[in-house]
XYZ file of C-alpha atoms in Angstrom:
473
model
C -0.033 -0.090 0.040
C 2.778 2.471 0.809
C 4.427 1.765 -2.512
C 1.085 2.513 -4.363
C 0.772 5.865 -2.443
C 4.084 6.770 -3.534
C 3.691 5.738 -7.154
C 0.373 7.862 -7.060
C 2.113 10.731 -5.793
C 4.716 10.439 -8.572
C 2.281 9.954 -11.330
C -0.339 12.608 -10.544
C -0.260 15.208 -13.233
C -0.276 19.093 -12.779
C -2.909 19.992 -10.344
C -3.033 16.463 -8.788
C -3.892 15.894 -5.324
C -1.526 13.027 -4.432
C 0.624 13.915 -1.346
C 3.588 12.753 0.915
C 3.912 13.038 4.607
C 5.390 15.928 6.300
C 9.203 16.148 5.292
C 11.489 14.171 7.554
C 13.690 17.122 7.731
C 11.427 20.229 8.330
C 12.773 23.811 8.151
C 15.217 25.193 10.705
C 16.396 28.795 10.914
C 19.222 30.537 12.711
C 20.464 34.167 12.684
C 24.072 34.519 11.694
C 26.736 35.183 12.830
C 26.792 32.920 15.896
C 30.101 34.231 17.317
C 32.234 37.152 16.274
C 36.021 36.799 16.136
C 35.775 32.857 16.414
C 37.644 30.916 13.677
C 37.704 27.332 12.929
C 34.540 26.387 14.799
C 33.465 23.109 16.201
C 30.031 22.472 17.664
C 29.382 19.165 19.379
C 25.830 18.149 20.486
C 26.156 15.764 23.627
C 23.599 13.419 25.021
C 23.102 15.750 27.984
C 21.075 18.039 25.772
C 23.793 20.538 25.379
C 25.659 21.985 22.482
C 29.375 22.513 23.111
C 31.214 25.163 21.078
C 34.903 25.837 20.770
C 36.978 27.776 18.132
C 40.119 29.638 17.650
C 40.365 32.952 19.307
C 42.233 35.677 17.646
C 44.828 36.107 20.341
C 45.874 32.448 19.650
C 46.531 32.020 23.310
C 43.877 29.811 24.835
C 41.164 27.428 24.590
C 37.577 28.454 25.223
C 34.227 26.674 25.515
C 30.593 27.669 25.394
C 27.465 25.604 25.866
C 23.808 26.130 25.356
C 20.753 23.942 24.852
C 20.192 25.528 21.231
C 22.617 26.329 18.482
C 21.344 30.070 18.577
C 21.988 30.225 22.412
C 25.597 29.643 21.925
C 25.715 33.311 20.706
C 24.901 34.786 24.056
C 26.419 31.960 26.202
C 29.296 32.762 28.661
C 32.507 31.617 27.597
C 34.911 29.585 29.732
C 38.710 29.340 29.396
C 39.570 25.712 29.885
C 43.462 25.848 29.036
C 45.968 28.422 28.316
C 49.175 28.413 26.475
C 52.348 27.502 28.116
C 54.638 30.270 29.188
C 57.557 28.702 27.328
C 58.328 25.748 25.158
C 55.906 23.541 23.263
C 52.315 24.519 23.431
C 53.459 28.002 23.870
C 52.220 29.903 20.725
C 49.550 29.688 17.875
C 46.887 27.806 19.545
C 44.708 26.852 16.720
C 41.585 25.024 15.761
C 40.398 23.152 18.943
C 37.752 20.459 18.596
C 35.878 18.817 21.339
C 34.836 15.092 21.567
C 33.225 12.693 23.940
C 34.952 9.287 23.838
C 34.695 6.411 26.378
C 33.057 8.597 29.051
C 35.727 11.263 28.947
C 35.918 14.631 27.098
C 38.934 15.143 24.642
C 39.990 18.406 22.971
C 42.364 18.197 19.934
C 44.378 21.395 19.046
C 47.329 22.614 17.279
C 50.080 24.633 18.810
C 53.601 26.081 18.036
C 56.445 26.758 20.515
C 57.734 30.006 22.085
C 60.985 29.353 20.496
C 59.444 28.422 17.116
C 55.912 29.581 16.607
C 55.770 27.670 13.422
C 56.664 24.481 14.810
C 52.937 23.494 14.667
C 52.056 20.144 16.142
C 48.994 18.314 17.192
C 48.103 17.940 20.969
C 45.459 16.420 23.044
C 43.683 17.419 26.416
C 41.722 15.094 28.441
C 38.774 16.150 30.569
C 37.103 14.195 33.283
C 33.521 15.261 34.568
C 30.212 15.579 33.226
C 30.452 19.081 32.139
C 33.490 20.001 30.120
C 33.423 23.671 31.098
C 34.183 22.581 34.834
C 36.027 19.395 34.073
C 39.461 18.500 35.358
C 41.797 18.667 32.245
C 45.135 17.034 31.773
C 47.498 17.190 28.823
C 47.981 13.872 27.036
C 50.793 15.346 25.011
C 51.586 15.284 21.143
C 49.963 13.277 18.610
C 53.054 11.571 16.907
C 52.835 10.978 13.309
C 55.123 9.624 10.596
C 57.058 12.847 10.337
C 57.961 15.524 12.879
C 56.592 18.363 10.559
C 53.921 20.928 10.458
C 50.654 19.376 11.440
C 47.359 20.461 12.632
C 43.548 20.292 12.382
C 43.022 16.891 14.064
C 39.510 15.392 14.017
C 38.304 11.918 15.026
C 35.300 9.859 13.881
C 34.063 6.332 13.813
C 33.142 4.173 10.818
C 31.890 0.682 11.393
C 33.198 0.563 14.925
C 36.702 1.693 13.937
C 37.951 4.980 15.168
C 39.895 7.250 12.808
C 42.032 10.234 13.136
C 42.234 12.755 10.123
C 44.533 15.656 10.046
C 46.579 18.063 7.871
C 50.379 17.732 7.680
C 53.231 18.795 5.433
C 55.110 15.986 3.790
C 58.783 17.177 4.046
C 59.677 15.688 0.728
C 57.064 17.525 -1.180
C 56.859 21.374 -2.010
C 53.304 21.632 -0.419
C 51.993 23.429 2.612
C 49.706 20.512 3.812
C 47.979 17.326 2.641
C 45.183 15.375 4.282
C 45.973 12.150 6.129
C 44.030 9.381 7.872
C 45.056 6.670 10.501
C 43.503 4.278 12.834
C 43.524 5.156 16.445
C 44.910 3.061 19.244
C 43.321 5.383 22.060
C 42.072 9.073 21.795
C 45.704 10.479 21.717
C 47.562 7.977 19.696
C 47.475 6.527 16.214
C 48.390 3.193 15.156
C 49.651 1.731 11.762
C 50.827 3.521 8.617
C 48.794 6.795 7.965
C 47.435 7.095 4.298
C 47.526 10.406 2.449
C 44.107 11.059 1.206
C 44.259 14.375 -0.668
C 47.015 16.622 -1.865
C 46.469 20.264 -3.233
C 46.698 19.976 -6.878
C 43.672 21.692 -8.437
C 43.972 25.394 -9.158
C 41.447 26.273 -6.559
C 43.521 24.434 -3.759
C 46.671 26.283 -4.390
C 45.749 30.125 -4.478
C 48.388 31.770 -2.173
C 49.332 28.532 -0.575
C 49.058 24.800 -1.485
C 46.789 23.823 1.193
C 44.421 20.918 2.101
C 43.557 21.299 5.810
C 40.754 21.275 8.313
C 39.125 17.817 7.535
C 35.440 17.299 8.936
C 33.407 14.183 8.493
C 29.679 13.411 7.971
C 28.175 9.965 7.137
C 24.883 9.268 5.421
C 23.412 6.523 3.228
C 26.478 4.233 3.536
C 28.724 6.950 2.477
C 31.645 8.898 4.185
C 31.871 12.555 3.205
C 35.057 14.481 4.311
C 35.263 18.216 3.604
C 38.501 20.003 3.822
C 39.739 23.618 3.379
C 41.838 24.732 0.596
C 44.051 27.702 -0.372
C 45.017 30.732 1.660
C 43.013 31.857 4.455
C 41.666 34.952 2.730
C 38.697 35.217 0.213
C 40.175 32.190 -1.740
C 39.582 29.791 1.201
C 36.976 27.364 0.139
C 35.742 23.760 0.733
C 36.486 20.688 -1.214
C 35.057 17.217 -0.780
C 36.309 13.614 -0.493
C 33.755 10.524 -0.577
C 34.153 7.021 0.105
C 31.835 3.936 0.613
C 31.582 3.323 4.408
C 32.378 -0.529 3.666
C 35.502 0.294 1.617
C 39.088 0.234 3.057
C 39.183 3.692 4.245
C 42.964 3.479 4.642
C 43.422 3.144 0.812
C 43.550 6.444 -1.121
C 41.934 4.648 -3.997
C 38.628 4.164 -1.936
C 38.333 7.980 -1.896
C 37.059 10.257 -4.743
C 37.763 13.958 -4.737
C 35.530 16.779 -6.028
C 36.905 18.299 -9.098
C 35.575 21.764 -8.173
C 35.087 23.379 -4.619
C 31.767 22.683 -3.006
C 31.601 25.805 -0.880
C 33.076 29.280 -1.934
C 33.006 32.946 -1.420
C 29.829 34.702 -2.654
C 29.731 38.419 -3.432
C 26.090 38.564 -3.728
C 25.528 37.579 -0.042
C 28.886 39.464 1.063
C 30.485 36.261 2.629
C 34.282 35.522 2.003
C 36.624 32.865 2.587
C 34.225 30.258 4.038
C 36.081 27.279 5.411
C 37.344 25.077 8.266
C 33.958 23.641 8.752
C 32.439 21.074 11.314
C 28.966 19.463 11.263
C 26.301 19.254 13.864
C 22.436 18.438 14.041
C 19.477 20.732 14.613
C 17.779 20.760 17.920
C 15.044 18.402 16.695
C 17.794 15.949 15.436
C 16.164 16.054 12.011
C 18.542 18.332 10.034
C 22.271 18.321 9.553
C 24.045 21.716 10.101
C 26.940 23.089 8.612
C 29.240 25.088 11.000
C 32.133 27.163 9.300
C 33.810 30.617 9.577
C 34.092 33.412 6.952
C 34.481 37.180 6.757
C 31.920 39.737 5.874
C 34.503 41.505 3.480
C 36.710 40.586 0.847
C 39.834 42.782 1.151
C 42.183 42.266 4.005
C 45.237 44.368 4.890
C 48.435 42.443 5.502
C 48.515 38.685 6.781
C 45.067 37.201 6.915
C 46.038 35.392 10.088
C 46.443 38.761 11.793
C 42.880 39.808 10.720
C 40.596 38.804 13.699
C 37.306 39.024 11.912
C 36.632 35.579 10.964
C 33.238 34.729 12.605
C 31.263 31.572 13.241
C 28.271 30.857 11.150
C 25.697 27.929 10.580
C 23.233 26.969 8.016
C 21.301 23.862 7.137
C 23.151 21.277 4.864
C 20.826 19.769 2.211
C 21.002 16.469 0.420
C 20.605 15.804 -3.176
C 18.336 13.165 -4.630
C 21.533 11.157 -5.404
C 22.567 11.138 -1.715
C 25.313 13.613 -2.043
C 25.431 16.748 0.151
C 24.525 20.013 -1.168
C 26.276 22.994 0.440
C 24.754 25.777 -1.626
C 26.294 29.175 -0.857
C 27.170 30.966 2.324
C 23.715 32.810 2.898
C 23.586 36.356 3.807
C 23.898 37.530 7.527
C 20.681 37.479 9.476
C 18.013 34.787 9.314
C 18.930 31.776 7.350
C 16.636 30.776 4.529
C 14.610 27.695 3.823
C 12.955 25.709 0.989
C 9.431 25.129 0.059
C 8.367 21.897 -1.246
C 5.044 21.173 -2.778
C 2.362 19.339 -0.843
C 1.146 17.170 -3.715
C 4.295 16.881 -5.633
C 6.789 16.390 -2.700
C 9.914 15.954 -4.747
C 9.351 19.462 -6.407
C 10.637 22.710 -4.702
C 9.735 26.295 -5.209
C 12.570 27.904 -7.156
C 13.216 30.742 -9.549
C 14.501 30.247 -13.036
C 14.996 33.184 -15.363
C 13.378 34.954 -12.675
C 9.936 33.041 -12.958
C 8.842 31.243 -9.979
C 7.928 27.486 -10.470
C 8.187 24.157 -8.783
C 10.819 21.855 -10.057
C 12.431 18.441 -8.956
C 16.116 17.817 -8.351
C 17.177 21.528 -7.816
C 20.806 20.984 -7.595
C 21.450 24.783 -7.724
C 20.249 25.092 -4.040
C 20.253 28.703 -3.625
C 17.786 28.992 -6.522
C 15.340 27.356 -4.223
C 15.836 28.993 -0.845
C 14.170 31.919 0.191
C 14.314 33.930 3.557
C 10.963 34.749 5.308
C 11.297 38.365 6.339
C 8.897 41.003 7.882
C 6.335 42.089 5.090
C 7.464 44.897 2.865
C 4.185 46.720 3.844
C 4.430 46.053 7.666
C 4.070 43.848 10.631
C 1.677 40.803 10.552
C 2.872 40.055 7.088
C 5.876 38.435 5.359
C 7.896 38.688 2.171
C 10.001 35.931 0.694
C 13.522 37.066 -0.059
C 15.743 35.236 -2.465
C 18.775 33.662 -1.049
C 21.198 34.139 -3.929
C 19.776 37.640 -4.909
C 19.319 39.476 -1.759
C 17.054 42.375 -2.165
C 14.930 40.401 -4.744
C 11.454 39.140 -3.700
C 8.828 36.849 -4.836
C 5.946 39.128 -6.060
C 2.934 38.708 -8.203
C 2.489 40.680 -11.470
C -0.539 39.889 -13.623
C -1.088 37.315 -11.005
C 1.959 35.442 -12.000
C 4.698 35.045 -9.429
C 8.272 36.312 -10.334
C 11.410 37.139 -8.533
C 12.073 40.739 -8.901
C 14.314 43.534 -7.309
C 12.496 45.584 -4.871
C 12.227 49.007 -6.575
C 11.070 50.779 -3.463
C 7.591 51.516 -4.649
C 4.332 51.054 -2.744
C 3.078 48.771 -5.483
C 6.031 46.551 -5.330
C 5.745 46.066 -1.633
C 2.109 45.304 -1.956
C 2.671 42.643 -4.473
C 5.685 41.120 -2.608
C 3.673 40.878 0.809
C 1.658 37.800 1.852
C 0.002 36.736 5.014
C 1.449 33.372 6.132
C -1.398 30.845 6.796
C -1.548 27.352 7.917
C -1.527 25.103 4.924
C -4.861 24.953 3.191
C -4.602 21.144 2.544
C -2.610 20.328 5.673
C -2.265 22.593 8.699
C 1.377 21.245 9.193
C 2.214 22.965 5.865
C 2.038 26.581 4.892
C 0.047 28.865 2.261
C 0.691 32.363 1.397
C -2.318 34.578 0.967
C -1.685 37.827 -1.205
C -1.732 40.782 1.061
C -3.231 43.228 -1.604
C -5.632 40.497 -3.022
C -7.237 38.768 -0.035
C -8.516 35.447 -0.859
C -5.746 34.623 -3.713
C -2.956 32.348 -2.785
C 0.370 31.478 -4.093
C -0.342 28.058 -5.981
C 1.340 26.118 -8.656
C -0.410 25.430 -12.043
C 1.318 23.412 -14.588
C 4.391 23.931 -12.376
C 4.290 27.680 -12.656
C 3.489 29.703 -9.644
C 0.519 31.969 -9.789
C -1.753 34.026 -7.301
C -5.283 32.532 -7.616
C -8.286 31.919 -5.518
C -8.503 28.280 -4.495
C -11.951 26.689 -4.762
C -11.412 23.115 -5.030
C -9.368 20.381 -3.046
C -6.973 20.355 -5.841
C -6.514 24.029 -5.724
C -5.852 24.086 -1.881
C -3.438 21.297 -2.515
C -1.547 23.304 -5.150
C -1.415 26.294 -2.610
C 0.170 24.205 0.273
C 3.785 23.916 0.744
C 6.168 22.362 3.383
C 9.165 24.488 4.852
C 12.310 22.356 4.637
C-alpha cells in the first residue's frame, strides 16, 4: 500500500492531489553570525542536551568553551577558558583549531600549537577532561599526537566508521613542495594513532593552491552508507573554500583509491551575499535531530590588509546542509547575515521545490543549484503581521505577483512592489502542518502552482488547496 501511495504521488499530473507525509527534515532557521571573532569553529551536540562550542580565538593563546541547549543560544552563552598556552616551550604559541569530542566517557580536545622558540613548529596535541560538564572538568595534557614525520601538522579530527575510530589531520610532507595534505590513520586510543597513515588528498587543483598549496581542516559526515570528508583549501583570505572527499563506508578507508575527490570546490565565497573565505567547517545536528547543520567561519568583507592570520574578524556561522536526490551533500552558498533561508516543497508533488528560473517562480524537482530554491521569510514589506520571501542568492529580490504570475524581482522601493511582494502566512490549506501564502493586496488569492508555474489565484477545490500548500524544509 505504501508503495502504491508513493507511485500515485509520482504519477499525478499538474494540479493532482496526491501527497506525501510531512518532510522528515523540516525547516530550521538561525540568525548569523553565531560568534564574532571565532574561527575554525567546532560544535558538538552531547547526549546531555547541550551543544558545546569551541573555536580559535584571535589572540591564539587559549582554548575556550561555551554551551547552550540551542545552537542560537551559543551566541550569548558565557565563555569559559579551559586551558591557556604554556609560558615557554611547546604549546606556547599559535593555539589553533580546537575540537571537542566525547569518547569512552571522557572529554577530549584536539588542538594545534607552536612553541615559544619557534611559533611555526605547529604540532597536534590532546587534552583529556574528566567530569560531566567540560566547562568545569578537570583537564590534563595527554601530549603530542605523533605521526610519521616531525613536521607542520594541525587540524586533528576523529570519527568512527563501522566500529573503527580514525584520526584525520593535515600535515606537511617534508619531501613535497606543499603546505599540507590530508592524512588518515586508525587510533589505538584517543591520543595515539596506530599503523601507517595514508595520504588522502594533496592540493593539486588550481582552487586548492591560491596563495598557498593547502588541504587542511578535515571534517566528516556520514549518510546513506557513504563517508563524506570536507576539507579547506588555499590561503585563508577570500580564496579559502571547501573541497569534498567521498568513500563507501564499507570500503578500506585506509586506501587512497577508496576515496574520490571533487573536481571543483563545494563551498566558496559569494559576493552577492557578502560572504568571503568560507571554510574550516564542522557538522552538527539541529535541535530536533532532523537536520544536518554546517558550521563554518568566514568574513563579511573581501579585502584584507596584511597577513590574513592577523585579521581577527573571521566569525562562526551556521546553516542547514541539504542532500541531493542522489545522496550527495549540497552545501549551496554561504547565505547572507541574518536569518537563514529555507526551501518550500510542494504538498502534492513532494519531490518538487519552489525555485526561480530566469526569474519566473515555479516548482521543480532535483534543484541542485540549491540557492535558487532558498528563500528567507522576512517581515512583510508593507508592515507587521505579514511576510515577504527574499531570494537567498539575490538579496533584495523578492517573490511578487505581477498580472497574477509570481516572479522574482528586485525591490524598486515603490508601494506597488511592496504590496505585490507581501503575503499573509497561513496554515496550509490542505494540511495545517504546511504553509500557504495569501496575497496581502488581493485577499483570498494564494500562491499556488499550476502546470508547475506559480501564480496567485483563488482556491476553490481540493486540488486548488493542495496546489497552494507547501512544506518548509
